[in-house]
PDB file of C-alpha atoms and ligand atoms in Angstrom:
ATOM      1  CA  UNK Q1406     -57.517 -32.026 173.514  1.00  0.00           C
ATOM      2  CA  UNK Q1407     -57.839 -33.009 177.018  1.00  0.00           C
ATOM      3  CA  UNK Q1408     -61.099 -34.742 178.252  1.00  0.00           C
ATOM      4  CA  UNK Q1409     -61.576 -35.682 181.672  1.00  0.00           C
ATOM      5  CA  UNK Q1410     -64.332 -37.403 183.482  1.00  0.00           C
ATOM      6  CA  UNK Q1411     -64.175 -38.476 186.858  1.00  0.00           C
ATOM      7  CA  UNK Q1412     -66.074 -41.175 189.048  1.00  0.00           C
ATOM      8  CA  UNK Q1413     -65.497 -41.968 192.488  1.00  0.00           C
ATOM      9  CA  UNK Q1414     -62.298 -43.750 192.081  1.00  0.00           C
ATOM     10  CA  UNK Q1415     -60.564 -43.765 188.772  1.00  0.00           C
ATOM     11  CA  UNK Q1416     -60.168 -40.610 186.595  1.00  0.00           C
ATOM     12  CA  UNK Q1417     -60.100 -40.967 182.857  1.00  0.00           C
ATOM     13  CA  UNK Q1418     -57.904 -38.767 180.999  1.00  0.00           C
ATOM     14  CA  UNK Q1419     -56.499 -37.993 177.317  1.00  0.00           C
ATOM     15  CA  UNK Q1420     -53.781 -35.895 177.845  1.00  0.00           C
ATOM     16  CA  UNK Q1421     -52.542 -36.602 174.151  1.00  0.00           C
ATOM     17  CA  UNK Q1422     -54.739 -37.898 170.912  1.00  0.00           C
ATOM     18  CA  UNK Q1423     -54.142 -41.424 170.610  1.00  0.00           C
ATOM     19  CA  UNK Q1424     -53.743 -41.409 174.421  1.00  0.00           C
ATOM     20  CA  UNK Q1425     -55.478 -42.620 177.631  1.00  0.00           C
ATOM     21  CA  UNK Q1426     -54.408 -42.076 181.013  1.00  0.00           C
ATOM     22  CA  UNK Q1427     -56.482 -43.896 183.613  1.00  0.00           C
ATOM     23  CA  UNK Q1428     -55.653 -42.749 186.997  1.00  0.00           C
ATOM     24  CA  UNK Q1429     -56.117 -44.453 190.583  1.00  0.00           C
ATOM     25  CA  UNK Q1430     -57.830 -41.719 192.754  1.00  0.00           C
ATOM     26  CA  UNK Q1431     -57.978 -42.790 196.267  1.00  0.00           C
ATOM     27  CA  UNK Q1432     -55.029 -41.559 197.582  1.00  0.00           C
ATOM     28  CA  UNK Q1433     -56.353 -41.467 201.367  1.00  0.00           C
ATOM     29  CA  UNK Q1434     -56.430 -45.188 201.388  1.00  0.00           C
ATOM     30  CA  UNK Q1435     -53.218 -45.737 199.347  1.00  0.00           C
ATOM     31  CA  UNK Q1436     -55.734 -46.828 196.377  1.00  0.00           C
ATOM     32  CA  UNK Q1437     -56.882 -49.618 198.380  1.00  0.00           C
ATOM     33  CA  UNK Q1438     -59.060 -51.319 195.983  1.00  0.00           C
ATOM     34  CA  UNK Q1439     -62.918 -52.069 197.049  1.00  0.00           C
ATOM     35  CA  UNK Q1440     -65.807 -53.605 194.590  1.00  0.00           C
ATOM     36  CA  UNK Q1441     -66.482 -50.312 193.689  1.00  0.00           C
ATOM     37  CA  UNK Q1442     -63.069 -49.532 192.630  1.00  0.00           C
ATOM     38  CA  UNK Q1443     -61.930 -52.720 190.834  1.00  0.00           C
ATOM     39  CA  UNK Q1444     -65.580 -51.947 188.503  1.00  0.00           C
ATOM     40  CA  UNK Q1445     -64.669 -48.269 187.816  1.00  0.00           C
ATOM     41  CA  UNK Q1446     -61.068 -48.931 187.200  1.00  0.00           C
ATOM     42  CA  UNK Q1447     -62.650 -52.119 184.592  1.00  0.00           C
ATOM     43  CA  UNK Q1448     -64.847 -49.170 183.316  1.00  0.00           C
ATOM     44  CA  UNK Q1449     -62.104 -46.898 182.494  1.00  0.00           C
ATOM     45  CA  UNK Q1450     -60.007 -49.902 180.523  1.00  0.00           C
ATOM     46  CA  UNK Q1451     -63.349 -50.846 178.592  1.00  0.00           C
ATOM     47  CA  UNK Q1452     -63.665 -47.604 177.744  1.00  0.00           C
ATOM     48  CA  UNK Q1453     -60.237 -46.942 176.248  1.00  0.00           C
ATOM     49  CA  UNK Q1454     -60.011 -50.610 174.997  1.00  0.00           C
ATOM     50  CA  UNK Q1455     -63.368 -49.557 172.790  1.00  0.00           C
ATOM     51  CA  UNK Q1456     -62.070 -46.226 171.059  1.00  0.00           C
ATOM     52  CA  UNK Q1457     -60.617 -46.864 168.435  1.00  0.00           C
ATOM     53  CA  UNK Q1458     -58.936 -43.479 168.912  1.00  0.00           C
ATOM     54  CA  UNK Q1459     -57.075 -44.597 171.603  1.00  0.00           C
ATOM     55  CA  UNK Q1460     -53.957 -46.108 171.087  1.00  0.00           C
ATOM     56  CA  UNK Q1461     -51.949 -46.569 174.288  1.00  0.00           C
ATOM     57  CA  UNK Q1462     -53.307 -46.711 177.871  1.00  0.00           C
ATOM     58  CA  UNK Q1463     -51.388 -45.617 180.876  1.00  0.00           C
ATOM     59  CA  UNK Q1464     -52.465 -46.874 183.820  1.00  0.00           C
ATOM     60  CA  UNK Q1465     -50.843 -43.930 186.676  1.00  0.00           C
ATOM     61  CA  UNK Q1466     -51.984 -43.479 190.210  1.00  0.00           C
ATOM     62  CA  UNK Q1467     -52.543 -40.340 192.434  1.00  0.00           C
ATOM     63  CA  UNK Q1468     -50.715 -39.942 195.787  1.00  0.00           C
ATOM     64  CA  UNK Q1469     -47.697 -41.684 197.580  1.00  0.00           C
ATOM     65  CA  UNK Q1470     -48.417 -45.147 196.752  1.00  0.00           C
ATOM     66  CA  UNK Q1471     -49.603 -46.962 193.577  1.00  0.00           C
ATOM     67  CA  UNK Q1472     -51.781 -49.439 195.850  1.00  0.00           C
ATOM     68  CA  UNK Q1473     -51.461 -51.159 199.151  1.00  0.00           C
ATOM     69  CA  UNK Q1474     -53.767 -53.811 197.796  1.00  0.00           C
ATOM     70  CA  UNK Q1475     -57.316 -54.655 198.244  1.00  0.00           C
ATOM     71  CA  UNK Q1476     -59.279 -53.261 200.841  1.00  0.00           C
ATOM     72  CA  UNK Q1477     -59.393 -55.728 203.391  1.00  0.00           C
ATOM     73  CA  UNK Q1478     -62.078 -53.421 205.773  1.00  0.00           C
ATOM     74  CA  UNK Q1479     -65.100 -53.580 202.974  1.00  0.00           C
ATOM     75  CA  UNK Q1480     -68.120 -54.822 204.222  1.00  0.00           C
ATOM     76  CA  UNK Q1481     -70.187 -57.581 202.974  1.00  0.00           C
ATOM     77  CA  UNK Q1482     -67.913 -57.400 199.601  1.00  0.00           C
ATOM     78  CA  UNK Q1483     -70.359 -60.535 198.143  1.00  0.00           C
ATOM     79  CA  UNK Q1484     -73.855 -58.519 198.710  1.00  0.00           C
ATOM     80  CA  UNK Q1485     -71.690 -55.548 196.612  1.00  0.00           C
ATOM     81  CA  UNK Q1486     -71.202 -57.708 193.669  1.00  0.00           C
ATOM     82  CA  UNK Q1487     -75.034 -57.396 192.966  1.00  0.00           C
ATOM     83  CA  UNK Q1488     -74.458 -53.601 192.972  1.00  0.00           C
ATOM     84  CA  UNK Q1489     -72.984 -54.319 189.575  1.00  0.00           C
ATOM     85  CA  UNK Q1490     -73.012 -55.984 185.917  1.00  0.00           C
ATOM     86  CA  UNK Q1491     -70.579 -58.539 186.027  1.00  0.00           C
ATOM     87  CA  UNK Q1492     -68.392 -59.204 182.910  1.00  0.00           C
ATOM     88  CA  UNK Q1493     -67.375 -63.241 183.364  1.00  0.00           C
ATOM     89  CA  UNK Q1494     -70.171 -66.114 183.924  1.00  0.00           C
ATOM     90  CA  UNK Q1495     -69.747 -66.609 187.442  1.00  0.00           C
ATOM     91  CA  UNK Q1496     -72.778 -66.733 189.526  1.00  0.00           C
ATOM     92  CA  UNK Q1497     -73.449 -67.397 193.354  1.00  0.00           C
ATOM     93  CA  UNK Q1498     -71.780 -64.251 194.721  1.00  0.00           C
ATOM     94  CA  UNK Q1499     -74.228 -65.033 197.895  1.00  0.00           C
ATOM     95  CA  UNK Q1500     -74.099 -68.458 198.262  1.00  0.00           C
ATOM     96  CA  UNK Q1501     -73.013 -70.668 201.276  1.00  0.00           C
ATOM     97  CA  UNK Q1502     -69.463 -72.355 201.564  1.00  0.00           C
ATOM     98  CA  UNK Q1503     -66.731 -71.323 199.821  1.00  0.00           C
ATOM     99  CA  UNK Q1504     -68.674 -70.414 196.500  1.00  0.00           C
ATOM    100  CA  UNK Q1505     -69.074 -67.024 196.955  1.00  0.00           C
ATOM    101  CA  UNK Q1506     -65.770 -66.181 197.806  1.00  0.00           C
ATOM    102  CA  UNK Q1507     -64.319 -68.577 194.911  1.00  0.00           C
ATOM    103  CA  UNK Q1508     -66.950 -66.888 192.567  1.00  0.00           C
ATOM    104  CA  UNK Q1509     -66.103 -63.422 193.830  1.00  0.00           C
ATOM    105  CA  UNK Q1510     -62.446 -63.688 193.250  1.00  0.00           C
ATOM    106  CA  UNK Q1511     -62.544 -65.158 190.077  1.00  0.00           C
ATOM    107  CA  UNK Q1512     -64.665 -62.464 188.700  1.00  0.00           C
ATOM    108  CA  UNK Q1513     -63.138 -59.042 189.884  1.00  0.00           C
ATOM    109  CA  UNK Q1514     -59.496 -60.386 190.597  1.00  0.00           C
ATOM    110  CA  UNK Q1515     -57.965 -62.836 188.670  1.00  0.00           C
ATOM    111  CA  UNK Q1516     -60.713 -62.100 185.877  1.00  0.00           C
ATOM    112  CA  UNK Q1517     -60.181 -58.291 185.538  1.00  0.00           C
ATOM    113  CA  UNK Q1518     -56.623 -59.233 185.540  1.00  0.00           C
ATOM    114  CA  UNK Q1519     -56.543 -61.584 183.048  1.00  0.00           C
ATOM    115  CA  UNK Q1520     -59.234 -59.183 181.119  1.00  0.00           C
ATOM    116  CA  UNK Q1521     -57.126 -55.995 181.518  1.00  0.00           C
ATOM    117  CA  UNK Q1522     -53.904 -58.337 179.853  1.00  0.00           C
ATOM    118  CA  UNK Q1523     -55.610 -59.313 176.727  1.00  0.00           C
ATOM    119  CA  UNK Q1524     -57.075 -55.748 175.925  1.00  0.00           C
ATOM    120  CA  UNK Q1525     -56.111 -55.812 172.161  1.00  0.00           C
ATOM    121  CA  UNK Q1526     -53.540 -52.186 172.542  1.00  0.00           C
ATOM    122  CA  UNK Q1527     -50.305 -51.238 174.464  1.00  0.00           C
ATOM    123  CA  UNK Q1528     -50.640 -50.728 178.174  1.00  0.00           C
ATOM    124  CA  UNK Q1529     -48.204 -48.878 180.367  1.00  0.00           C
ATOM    125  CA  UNK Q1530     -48.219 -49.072 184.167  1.00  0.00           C
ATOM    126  CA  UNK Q1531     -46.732 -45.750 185.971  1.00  0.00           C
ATOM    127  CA  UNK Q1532     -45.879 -46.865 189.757  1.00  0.00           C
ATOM    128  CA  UNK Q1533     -44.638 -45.070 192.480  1.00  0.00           C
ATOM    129  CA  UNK Q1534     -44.140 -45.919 195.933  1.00  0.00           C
ATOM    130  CA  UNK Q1535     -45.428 -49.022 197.238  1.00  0.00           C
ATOM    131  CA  UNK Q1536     -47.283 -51.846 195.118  1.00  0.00           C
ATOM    132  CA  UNK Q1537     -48.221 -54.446 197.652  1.00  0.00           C
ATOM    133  CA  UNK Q1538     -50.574 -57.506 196.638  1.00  0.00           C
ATOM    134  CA  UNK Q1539     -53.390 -56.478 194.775  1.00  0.00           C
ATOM    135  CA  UNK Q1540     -51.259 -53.825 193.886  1.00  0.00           C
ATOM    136  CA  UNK Q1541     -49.160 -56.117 191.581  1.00  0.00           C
ATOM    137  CA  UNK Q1542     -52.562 -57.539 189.962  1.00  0.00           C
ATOM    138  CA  UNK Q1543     -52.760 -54.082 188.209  1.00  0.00           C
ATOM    139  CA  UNK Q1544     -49.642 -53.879 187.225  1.00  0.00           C
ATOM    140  CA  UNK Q1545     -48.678 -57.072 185.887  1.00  0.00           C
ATOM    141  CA  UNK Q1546     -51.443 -57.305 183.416  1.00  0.00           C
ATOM    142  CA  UNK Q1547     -49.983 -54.073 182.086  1.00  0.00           C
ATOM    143  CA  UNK Q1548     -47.587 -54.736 178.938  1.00  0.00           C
ATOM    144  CA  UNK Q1549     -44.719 -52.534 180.087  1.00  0.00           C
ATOM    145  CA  UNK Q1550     -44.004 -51.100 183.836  1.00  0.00           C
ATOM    146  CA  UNK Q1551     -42.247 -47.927 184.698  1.00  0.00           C
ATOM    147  CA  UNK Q1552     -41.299 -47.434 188.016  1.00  0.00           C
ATOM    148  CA  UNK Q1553     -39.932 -44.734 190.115  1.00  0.00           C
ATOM    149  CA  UNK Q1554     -36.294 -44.921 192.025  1.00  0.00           C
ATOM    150  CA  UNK Q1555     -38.640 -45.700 195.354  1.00  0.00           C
ATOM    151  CA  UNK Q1556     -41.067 -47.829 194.287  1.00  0.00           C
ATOM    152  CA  UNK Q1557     -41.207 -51.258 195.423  1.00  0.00           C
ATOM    153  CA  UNK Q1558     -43.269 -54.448 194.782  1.00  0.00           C
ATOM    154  CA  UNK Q1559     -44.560 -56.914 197.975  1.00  0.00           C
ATOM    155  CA  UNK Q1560     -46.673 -60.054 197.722  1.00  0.00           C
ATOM    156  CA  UNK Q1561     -47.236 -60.448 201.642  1.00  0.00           C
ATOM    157  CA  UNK Q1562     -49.933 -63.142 200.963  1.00  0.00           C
ATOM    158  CA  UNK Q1563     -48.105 -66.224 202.659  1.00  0.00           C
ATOM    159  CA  UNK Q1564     -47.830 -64.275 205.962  1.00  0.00           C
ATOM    160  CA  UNK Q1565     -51.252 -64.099 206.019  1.00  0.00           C
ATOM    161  CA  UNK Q1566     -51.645 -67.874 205.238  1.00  0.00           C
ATOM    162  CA  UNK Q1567     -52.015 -67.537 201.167  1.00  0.00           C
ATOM    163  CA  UNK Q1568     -49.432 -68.721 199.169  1.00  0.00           C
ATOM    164  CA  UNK Q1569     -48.904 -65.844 196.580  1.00  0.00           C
ATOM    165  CA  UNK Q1570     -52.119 -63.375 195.511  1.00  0.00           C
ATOM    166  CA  UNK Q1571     -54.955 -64.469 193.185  1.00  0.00           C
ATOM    167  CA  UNK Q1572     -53.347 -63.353 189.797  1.00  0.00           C
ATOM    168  CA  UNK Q1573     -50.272 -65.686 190.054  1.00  0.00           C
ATOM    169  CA  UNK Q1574     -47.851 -63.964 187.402  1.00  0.00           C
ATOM    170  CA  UNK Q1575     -44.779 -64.531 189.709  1.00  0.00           C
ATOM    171  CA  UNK Q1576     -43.307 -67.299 188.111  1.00  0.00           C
ATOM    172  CA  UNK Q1577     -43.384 -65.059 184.727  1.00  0.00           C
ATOM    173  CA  UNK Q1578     -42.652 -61.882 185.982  1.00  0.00           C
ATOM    174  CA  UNK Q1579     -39.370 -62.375 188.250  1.00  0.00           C
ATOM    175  CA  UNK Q1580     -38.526 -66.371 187.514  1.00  0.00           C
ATOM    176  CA  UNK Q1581     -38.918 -69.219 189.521  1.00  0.00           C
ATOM    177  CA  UNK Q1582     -36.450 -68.850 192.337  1.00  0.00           C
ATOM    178  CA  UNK Q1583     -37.339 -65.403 192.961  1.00  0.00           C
ATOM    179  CA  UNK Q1584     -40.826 -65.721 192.913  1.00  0.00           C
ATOM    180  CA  UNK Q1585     -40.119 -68.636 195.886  1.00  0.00           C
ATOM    181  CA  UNK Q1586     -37.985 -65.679 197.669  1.00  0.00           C
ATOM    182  CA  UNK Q1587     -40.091 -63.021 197.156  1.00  0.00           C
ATOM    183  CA  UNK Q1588     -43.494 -65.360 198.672  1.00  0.00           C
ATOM    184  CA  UNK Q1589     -41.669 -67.212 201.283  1.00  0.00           C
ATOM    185  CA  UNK Q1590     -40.149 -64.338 202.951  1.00  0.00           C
ATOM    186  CA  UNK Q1591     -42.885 -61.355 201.929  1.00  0.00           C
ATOM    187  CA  UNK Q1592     -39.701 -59.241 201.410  1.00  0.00           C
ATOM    188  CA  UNK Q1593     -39.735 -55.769 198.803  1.00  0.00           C
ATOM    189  CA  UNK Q1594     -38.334 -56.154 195.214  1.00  0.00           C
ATOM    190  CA  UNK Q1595     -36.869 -52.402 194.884  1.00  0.00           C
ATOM    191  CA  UNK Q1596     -37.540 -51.143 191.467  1.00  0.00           C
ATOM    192  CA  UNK Q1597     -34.122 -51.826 190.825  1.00  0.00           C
ATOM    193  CA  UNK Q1598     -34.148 -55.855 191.301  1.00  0.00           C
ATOM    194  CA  UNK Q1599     -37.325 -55.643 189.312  1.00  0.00           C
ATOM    195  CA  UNK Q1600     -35.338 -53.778 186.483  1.00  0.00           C
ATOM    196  CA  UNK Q1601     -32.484 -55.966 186.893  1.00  0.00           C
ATOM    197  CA  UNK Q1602     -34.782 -59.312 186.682  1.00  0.00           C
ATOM    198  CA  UNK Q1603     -37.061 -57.939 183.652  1.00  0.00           C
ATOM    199  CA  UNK Q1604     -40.452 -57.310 185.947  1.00  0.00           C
ATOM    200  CA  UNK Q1605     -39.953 -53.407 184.469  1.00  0.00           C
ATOM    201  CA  UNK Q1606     -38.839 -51.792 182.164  1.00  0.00           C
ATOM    202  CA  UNK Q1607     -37.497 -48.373 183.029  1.00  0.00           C
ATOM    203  CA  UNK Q1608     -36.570 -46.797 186.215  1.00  0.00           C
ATOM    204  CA  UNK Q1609     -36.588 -42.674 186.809  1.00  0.00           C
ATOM    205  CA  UNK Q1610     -37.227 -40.184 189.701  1.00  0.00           C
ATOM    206  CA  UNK Q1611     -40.871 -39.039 190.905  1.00  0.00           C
ATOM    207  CA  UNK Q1612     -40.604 -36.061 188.860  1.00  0.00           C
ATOM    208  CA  UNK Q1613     -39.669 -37.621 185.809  1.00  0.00           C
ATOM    209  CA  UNK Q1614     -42.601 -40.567 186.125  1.00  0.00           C
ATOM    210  CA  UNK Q1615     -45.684 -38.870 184.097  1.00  0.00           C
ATOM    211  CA  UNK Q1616     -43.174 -37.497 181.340  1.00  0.00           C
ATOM    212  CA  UNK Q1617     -41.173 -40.980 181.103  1.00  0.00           C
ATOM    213  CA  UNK Q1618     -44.883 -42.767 180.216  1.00  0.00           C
ATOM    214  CA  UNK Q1619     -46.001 -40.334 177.868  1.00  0.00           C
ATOM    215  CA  UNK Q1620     -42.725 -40.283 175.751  1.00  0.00           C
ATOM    216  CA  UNK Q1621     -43.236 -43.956 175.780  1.00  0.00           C
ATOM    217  CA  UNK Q1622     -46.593 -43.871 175.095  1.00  0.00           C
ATOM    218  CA  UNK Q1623     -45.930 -41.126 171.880  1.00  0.00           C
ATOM    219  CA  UNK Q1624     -43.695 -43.518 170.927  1.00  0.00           C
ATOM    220  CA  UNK Q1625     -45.726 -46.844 170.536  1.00  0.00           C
ATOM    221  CA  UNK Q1626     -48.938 -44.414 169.275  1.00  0.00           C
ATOM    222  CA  UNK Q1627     -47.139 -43.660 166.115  1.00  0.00           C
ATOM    223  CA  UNK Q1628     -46.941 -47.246 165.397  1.00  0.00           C
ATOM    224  CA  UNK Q1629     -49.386 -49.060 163.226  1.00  0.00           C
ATOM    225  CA  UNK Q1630     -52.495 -49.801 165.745  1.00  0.00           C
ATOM    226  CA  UNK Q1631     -52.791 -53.442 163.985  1.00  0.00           C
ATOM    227  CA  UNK Q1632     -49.593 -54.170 164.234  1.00  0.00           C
ATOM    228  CA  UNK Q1633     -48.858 -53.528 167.644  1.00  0.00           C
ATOM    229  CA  UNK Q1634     -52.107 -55.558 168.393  1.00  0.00           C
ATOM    230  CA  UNK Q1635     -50.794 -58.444 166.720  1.00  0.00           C
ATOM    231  CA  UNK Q1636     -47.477 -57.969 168.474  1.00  0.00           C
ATOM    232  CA  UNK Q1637     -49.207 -58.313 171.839  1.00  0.00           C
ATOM    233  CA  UNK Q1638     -51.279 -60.826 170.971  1.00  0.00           C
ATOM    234  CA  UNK Q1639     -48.459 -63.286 169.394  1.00  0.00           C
ATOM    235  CA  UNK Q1640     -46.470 -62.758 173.065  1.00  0.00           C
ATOM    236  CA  UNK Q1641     -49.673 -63.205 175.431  1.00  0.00           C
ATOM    237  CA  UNK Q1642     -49.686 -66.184 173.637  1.00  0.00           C
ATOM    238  CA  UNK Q1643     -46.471 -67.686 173.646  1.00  0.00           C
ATOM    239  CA  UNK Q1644     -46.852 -67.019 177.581  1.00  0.00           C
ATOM    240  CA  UNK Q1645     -49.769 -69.198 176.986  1.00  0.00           C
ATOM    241  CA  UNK Q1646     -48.241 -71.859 175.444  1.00  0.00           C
ATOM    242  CA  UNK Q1647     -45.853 -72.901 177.910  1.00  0.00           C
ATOM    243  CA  UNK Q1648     -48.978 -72.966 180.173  1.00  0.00           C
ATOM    244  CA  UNK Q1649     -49.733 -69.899 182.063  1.00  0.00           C
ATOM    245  CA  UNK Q1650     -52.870 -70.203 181.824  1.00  0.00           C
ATOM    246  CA  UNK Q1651     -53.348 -73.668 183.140  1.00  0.00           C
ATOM    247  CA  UNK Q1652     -50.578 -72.848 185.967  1.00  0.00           C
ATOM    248  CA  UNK Q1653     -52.790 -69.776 187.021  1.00  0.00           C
ATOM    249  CA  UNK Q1654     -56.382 -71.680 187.197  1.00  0.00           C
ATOM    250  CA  UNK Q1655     -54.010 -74.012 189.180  1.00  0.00           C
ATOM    251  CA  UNK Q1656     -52.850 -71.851 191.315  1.00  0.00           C
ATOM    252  CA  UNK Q1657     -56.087 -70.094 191.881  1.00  0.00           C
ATOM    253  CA  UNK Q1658     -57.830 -73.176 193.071  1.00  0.00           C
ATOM    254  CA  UNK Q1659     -55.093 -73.720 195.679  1.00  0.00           C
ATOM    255  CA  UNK Q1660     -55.541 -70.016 196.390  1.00  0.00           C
ATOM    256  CA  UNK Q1661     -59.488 -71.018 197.018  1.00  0.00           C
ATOM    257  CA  UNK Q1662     -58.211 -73.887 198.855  1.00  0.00           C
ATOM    258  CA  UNK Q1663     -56.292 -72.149 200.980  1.00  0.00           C
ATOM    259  CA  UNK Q1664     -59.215 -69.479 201.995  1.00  0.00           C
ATOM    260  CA  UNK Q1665     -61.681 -72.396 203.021  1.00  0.00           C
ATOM    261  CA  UNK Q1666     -58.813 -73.833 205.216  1.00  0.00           C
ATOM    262  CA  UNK Q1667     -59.048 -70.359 207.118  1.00  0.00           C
ATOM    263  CA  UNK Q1668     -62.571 -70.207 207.003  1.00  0.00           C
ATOM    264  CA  UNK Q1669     -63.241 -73.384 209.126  1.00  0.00           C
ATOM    265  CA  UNK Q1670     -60.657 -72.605 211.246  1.00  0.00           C
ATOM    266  CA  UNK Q1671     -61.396 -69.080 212.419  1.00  0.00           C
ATOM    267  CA  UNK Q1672     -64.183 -67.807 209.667  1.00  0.00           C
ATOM    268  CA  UNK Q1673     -61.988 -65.486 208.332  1.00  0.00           C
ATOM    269  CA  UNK Q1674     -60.191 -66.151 204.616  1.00  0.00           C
ATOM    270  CA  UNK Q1675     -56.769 -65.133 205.601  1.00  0.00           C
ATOM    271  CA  UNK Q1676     -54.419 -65.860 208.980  1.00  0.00           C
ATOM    272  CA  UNK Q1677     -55.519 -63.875 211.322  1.00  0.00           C
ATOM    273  CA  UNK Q1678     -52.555 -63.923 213.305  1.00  0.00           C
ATOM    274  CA  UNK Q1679     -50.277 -63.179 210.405  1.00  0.00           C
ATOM    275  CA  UNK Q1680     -52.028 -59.608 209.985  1.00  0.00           C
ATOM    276  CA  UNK Q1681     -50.904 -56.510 211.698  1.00  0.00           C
ATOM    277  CA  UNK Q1682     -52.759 -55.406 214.654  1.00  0.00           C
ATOM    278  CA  UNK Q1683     -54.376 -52.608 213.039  1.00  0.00           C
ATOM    279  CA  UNK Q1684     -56.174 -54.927 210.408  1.00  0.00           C
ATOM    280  CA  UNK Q1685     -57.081 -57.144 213.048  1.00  0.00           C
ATOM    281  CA  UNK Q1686     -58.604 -54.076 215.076  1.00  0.00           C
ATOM    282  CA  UNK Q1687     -60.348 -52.902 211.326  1.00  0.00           C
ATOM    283  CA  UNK Q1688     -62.009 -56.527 210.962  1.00  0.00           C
ATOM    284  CA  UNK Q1689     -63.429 -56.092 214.250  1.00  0.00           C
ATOM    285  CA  UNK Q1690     -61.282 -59.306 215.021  1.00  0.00           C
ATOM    286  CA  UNK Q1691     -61.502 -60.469 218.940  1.00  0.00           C
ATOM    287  CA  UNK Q1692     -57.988 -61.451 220.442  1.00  0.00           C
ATOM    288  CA  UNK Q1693     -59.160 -64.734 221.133  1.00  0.00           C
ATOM    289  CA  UNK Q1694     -59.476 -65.558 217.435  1.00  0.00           C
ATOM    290  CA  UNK Q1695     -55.752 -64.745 217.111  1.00  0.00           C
ATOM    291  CA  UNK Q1696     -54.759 -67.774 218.974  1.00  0.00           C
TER     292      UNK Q1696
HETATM  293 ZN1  LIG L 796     -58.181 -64.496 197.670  1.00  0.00          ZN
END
């Protein structure tokens, strides 16, 4: 059976029973990720995370690139968030200061995150090409990465003035000296470091990507669907008793901090002269702010 429904963004898909394939759909931008998208693609994993027919979700993407991150060029992104239902108990998406943004990003990024890791069934992430800063906040909330031969993973933030992007999974993903390496300098991991340090879990070409994830995903869907919940939840826990979860609040408050410091210096969250020209040109961003 295969049932497909589409919205603007994300397509839902089950190619297999016992199988959901959620798939980024805005190749053009290099799945740049907007309101709009980040509450479709939260859609699609309520939606599999609620069938009880579904067993395994893989999470694939459509074009070159898995993500270049969120999309820096959307326009009043806190007047958006009344364009939806939200699913955490923030409130003052519109307020003055550094509320809304605070409120903003700790409803659709580090909360979809953090919601998307503690869905109660298997999740795969299929990557290809680049996964650059938001880009690794849907992928590390996945349970198990695959990743082609020319993928590679980027958290520019600190070249922009942020010290590491909102869901701060570094530390646990790639240890603590590379996470320092990989946020100091804003260099690539190549699918191959992230095999070697543990951030995936299986490497292959382009062509072999969508196979590789389903013969995974057959795999862990003949597996008792209460027992692989328990599974997850007994390691999303032991992550959270060494403290992730403390470290990440932590970390997203100096993340908040960090925004407001930009704000009263130029009104803009990030370092405006750490961003390419183009973005600069895409914000609508004077020269004279640069300096
Ligand atoms: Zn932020």
């Amino acid at each position: 059976m295969d049932v497909k429904t589409e919205s603007t963004y994300i397509l839902y898909e089950t190619p297999e029973d016992g199988i959901a394939r959620i798939v980024l759909n805005r190749p053009e931008t290099a799945n740049a990720q907007d309101t709009k998208f980040l509450y479709e693609l939260n859609a699609a994993f309520d939606r599999a995370a609620h069938d009880d027919d579904i067993r395994v979700i893989i999470l694939a993407a459509n074009g070159k690139h898995f993500s270049s991150g969120h999309d820096l060029a959307e326009k009043d992104p806190h007047q958006h968030m009344h364009d939806y239902d939200t699913v955490g108990t923030m409130c003052g998406f519109t307020c003055a200061g550094a509320e809304a943004q605070m409120s903003r990003e700790e409803e659709i990024y580090v909360g979809f995150s953090e919601r998307w890791r503690n869905i109660a069934k298997p999740t795969i992430a299929a990557v290809q090409g680049k996964c650059i800063a938001g880009g690794l906040m849907l992928v590390w909330p996945c349970d198990l990465i695959i990743a082609t031969d020319d993928a590679s993973f980027t958290d520019p933030t600190v070249s922009f003035g942020v010290g590491g992007v909102e869901y701060f999974m570094h530390l646990w993903e790639v240890g603590a000296r590379k996470a320092k390496e990989m946020l100091f300098t804003s260099d690539s991991l190549s699918a191959q470091d992230a095999l070697t340090l543990g951030m995936v879990n299986k490497v292959v070409s382009r062509d072999e990507l969508q196979e590789a994830s389903m013969v995974m995903a057959r795999k862990i869907a003949a597996k008792s669907r209460f027992a692989l919940k328990l599974t997850k939840k007994a390691i999303n826990a032991s992550q959270d008793a060494q403290g992730r979860g403390l470290a990440m609040q932590n970390a997203f408050h100096l993340h908040q901090l960090a925004h407001t410091h930009w704000l009263k210096l130029y009104d803009l969250l990030l370092d405006p002269t750490g961003l390419p020209e183009a973005t600069q040109k895409a914000l609508g961003m004077k020269p004279a702010a640069t300096k």
